[in-house]
Short mmCIF file of C-alpha atoms in Angstrom, two decimals:
data_model
loop_
_atom_site.label_atom_id
_atom_site.label_comp_id
_atom_site.label_asym_id
_atom_site.label_seq_id
_atom_site.Cartn_x
_atom_site.Cartn_y
_atom_site.Cartn_z
CA MET A 30 224.15 52.70 -105.63
CA ASP A 31 226.82 55.32 -105.91
CA GLU A 32 226.04 57.27 -109.03
CA THR A 33 223.41 57.00 -111.71
CA THR A 34 223.13 59.15 -114.80
CA THR A 35 219.47 59.94 -115.37
CA GLY A 36 217.70 60.07 -118.71
CA LEU A 37 218.33 63.78 -118.41
CA ASP A 38 221.90 63.89 -119.68
CA ALA A 39 222.67 67.18 -117.95
CA TYR A 40 222.24 65.64 -114.48
CA GLU A 41 223.49 62.76 -112.41
CA ILE A 42 222.03 61.38 -109.19
CA SER A 43 224.22 60.14 -106.38
CA THR A 44 223.84 58.73 -102.87
CA ASP A 45 227.36 59.85 -101.96
CA ALA A 46 226.76 61.86 -98.76
CA ALA A 47 230.15 63.55 -99.09
CA ARG A 48 228.91 65.37 -102.20
CA LEU A 49 225.92 66.98 -100.49
CA ASP A 50 225.93 70.75 -100.12
CA ARG A 51 224.37 70.79 -96.64
CA ALA A 52 224.15 74.58 -96.47
CA ARG A 53 222.24 74.70 -99.75
CA ILE A 54 219.88 71.90 -98.67
CA HIS A 55 219.19 73.69 -95.40
CA HIS A 56 218.55 76.98 -97.20
CA TRP A 57 216.17 75.39 -99.68
CA LEU A 58 214.14 73.52 -97.10
CA SER A 59 214.10 76.09 -94.29
CA THR A 60 213.09 78.98 -96.56
CA ASP A 61 211.13 77.49 -99.47
CA ALA A 62 209.60 74.13 -98.49
CA TYR A 63 206.26 74.44 -96.69
CA TRP A 64 206.95 71.33 -94.57
CA ALA A 65 210.33 72.53 -93.32
CA ILE A 66 210.06 76.33 -93.05
CA GLY A 67 212.23 77.45 -90.16
CA ARG A 68 213.93 74.07 -89.64
CA SER A 69 217.24 74.64 -87.89
CA ARG A 70 220.54 73.75 -89.52
CA ASP A 71 221.33 71.38 -86.65
CA LYS A 72 218.05 69.52 -87.12
CA GLN A 73 218.61 69.33 -90.89
CA ASP A 74 222.14 67.98 -90.44
CA ARG A 75 220.86 65.32 -88.02
CA ALA A 76 218.16 64.36 -90.54
CA ILE A 77 220.77 64.00 -93.27
CA ASP A 78 223.04 61.95 -91.01
CA GLY A 79 220.22 59.52 -90.16
CA SER A 80 218.98 59.03 -93.72
CA LEU A 81 219.87 57.72 -97.15
CA ASN A 82 220.31 60.87 -99.23
CA PHE A 83 219.93 61.36 -102.96
CA GLY A 84 221.48 64.40 -104.60
CA ALA A 85 220.97 65.45 -108.21
CA TYR A 86 223.91 67.32 -109.69
CA GLU A 87 224.53 69.23 -112.88
CA VAL A 88 227.12 67.22 -114.77
CA SER A 89 228.82 70.34 -116.17
CA SER A 90 229.30 72.16 -112.84
CA GLY A 91 228.86 69.48 -110.19
CA GLU A 92 226.36 71.80 -108.51
CA LEU A 93 223.59 70.27 -106.38
CA VAL A 94 220.24 71.12 -107.99
CA ALA A 95 217.82 68.69 -106.32
CA TYR A 96 217.63 66.60 -103.17
CA ALA A 97 215.60 63.83 -101.57
CA ARG A 98 216.13 61.70 -98.51
CA ALA A 99 214.74 58.39 -97.34
CA VAL A 100 214.48 57.20 -93.77
CA THR A 101 214.80 53.44 -94.03
CA ASP A 102 215.93 50.16 -92.51
CA HIS A 103 216.93 48.96 -96.02
CA ALA A 104 214.82 45.83 -95.53
CA THR A 105 211.14 46.46 -94.87
CA PHE A 106 210.23 50.14 -94.99
CA ALA A 107 211.23 53.55 -96.34
CA TRP A 108 209.84 57.03 -95.80
CA LEU A 109 210.56 59.42 -98.67
CA CYS A 110 210.83 63.02 -97.56
CA ASP A 111 212.40 66.41 -98.22
CA VAL A 112 212.10 66.08 -102.00
CA TYR A 113 213.17 69.44 -103.39
CA VAL A 114 214.22 70.72 -106.82
CA ASP A 115 215.92 74.13 -107.05
CA ARG A 116 213.57 76.62 -108.70
CA PRO A 117 215.73 77.21 -111.83
CA ALA A 118 215.93 73.43 -112.44
CA ARG A 119 212.17 72.82 -112.21
CA GLY A 120 210.02 71.84 -115.16
CA LYS A 121 212.64 69.60 -116.78
CA GLY A 122 211.56 66.26 -115.30
CA LEU A 123 214.37 66.21 -112.76
CA GLY A 124 212.06 65.75 -109.75
CA THR A 125 210.41 62.77 -111.42
CA ALA A 126 213.80 61.29 -112.31
CA LEU A 127 214.99 61.79 -108.74
CA VAL A 128 211.99 60.00 -107.21
CA GLU A 129 212.21 57.22 -109.82
CA THR A 130 215.84 56.73 -108.79
CA VAL A 131 214.78 56.45 -105.14
CA ARG A 132 212.07 53.92 -106.12
CA ASP A 133 214.49 51.92 -108.25
CA HIS A 134 217.10 51.90 -105.49
CA PHE A 135 214.70 50.21 -103.07
CA ALA A 136 212.92 47.86 -105.51
CA PRO A 137 215.49 45.02 -105.39
CA LEU A 138 215.70 45.14 -101.57
CA GLY A 139 212.25 43.62 -101.04
CA ILE A 140 210.94 46.67 -99.23
CA LYS A 141 207.20 46.31 -98.87
CA ARG A 142 206.33 50.00 -99.12
CA ILE A 143 207.77 53.45 -99.53
CA MET A 144 205.64 56.06 -97.81
CA LEU A 145 205.48 59.78 -98.31
CA ALA A 146 203.27 62.69 -97.39
CA THR A 147 202.44 65.57 -99.69
CA HIS A 148 200.11 68.51 -99.47
CA ASP A 149 199.98 69.36 -103.14
CA ALA A 150 201.99 67.02 -105.40
CA HIS A 151 199.80 63.92 -105.57
CA GLY A 152 199.78 63.91 -109.37
CA VAL A 153 203.57 64.03 -109.56
CA TYR A 154 203.96 60.99 -107.31
CA GLU A 155 201.08 59.06 -108.91
CA LYS A 156 203.00 59.13 -112.24
CA ILE A 157 205.78 57.19 -110.51
CA GLY A 158 203.43 54.61 -108.98
CA PHE A 159 202.51 56.05 -105.58
CA GLN A 160 198.88 55.57 -104.60
CA PRO A 161 196.69 56.73 -101.73
CA LEU A 162 196.61 54.34 -98.80
CA ASP A 163 194.17 51.46 -99.26
CA VAL A 164 193.09 51.58 -95.64
CA PRO A 165 194.23 54.91 -94.21
CA GLU A 166 192.42 54.25 -90.95
CA HIS A 167 194.99 51.52 -90.21
CA TRP A 168 197.70 54.18 -89.98
CA MET A 169 198.32 56.30 -86.93
CA ALA A 170 200.74 59.01 -85.93
CA LEU A 171 202.18 60.07 -82.62
CA ARG A 172 202.66 63.83 -82.66
CA PHE A 173 204.75 65.92 -80.32
CA PRO A 174 204.12 69.62 -79.65
#
């Protein structure tokens, strides 16, 4: 997938990493996303480099207005993270369209599951088909200080 025009005619979604405004992404996440507050620019750049990135752009200006990334092997698993819509672009369905594009990108690859974690947006993701884990006690995490 290179570029997809969403149902929202004013925006297009692309996986072209060269189009990403890395400074803007870092600013958004490190200052306004509870899960990434204080994240360094170096760490954010490494995360971008190791992921499949989805940028949503205003068609008229080419400006990046939303972002999501997926950590994936493109075959069995994907982790959706860092989903962010710029505050002025919120409330227009762009976040939903962005996550639907991510879902639709992976669907034909035979990936068994796309995981994500959210503190407060369960309803948003449920509309797209995400569900709580059937057996959460099967999942574990290794945490570092």
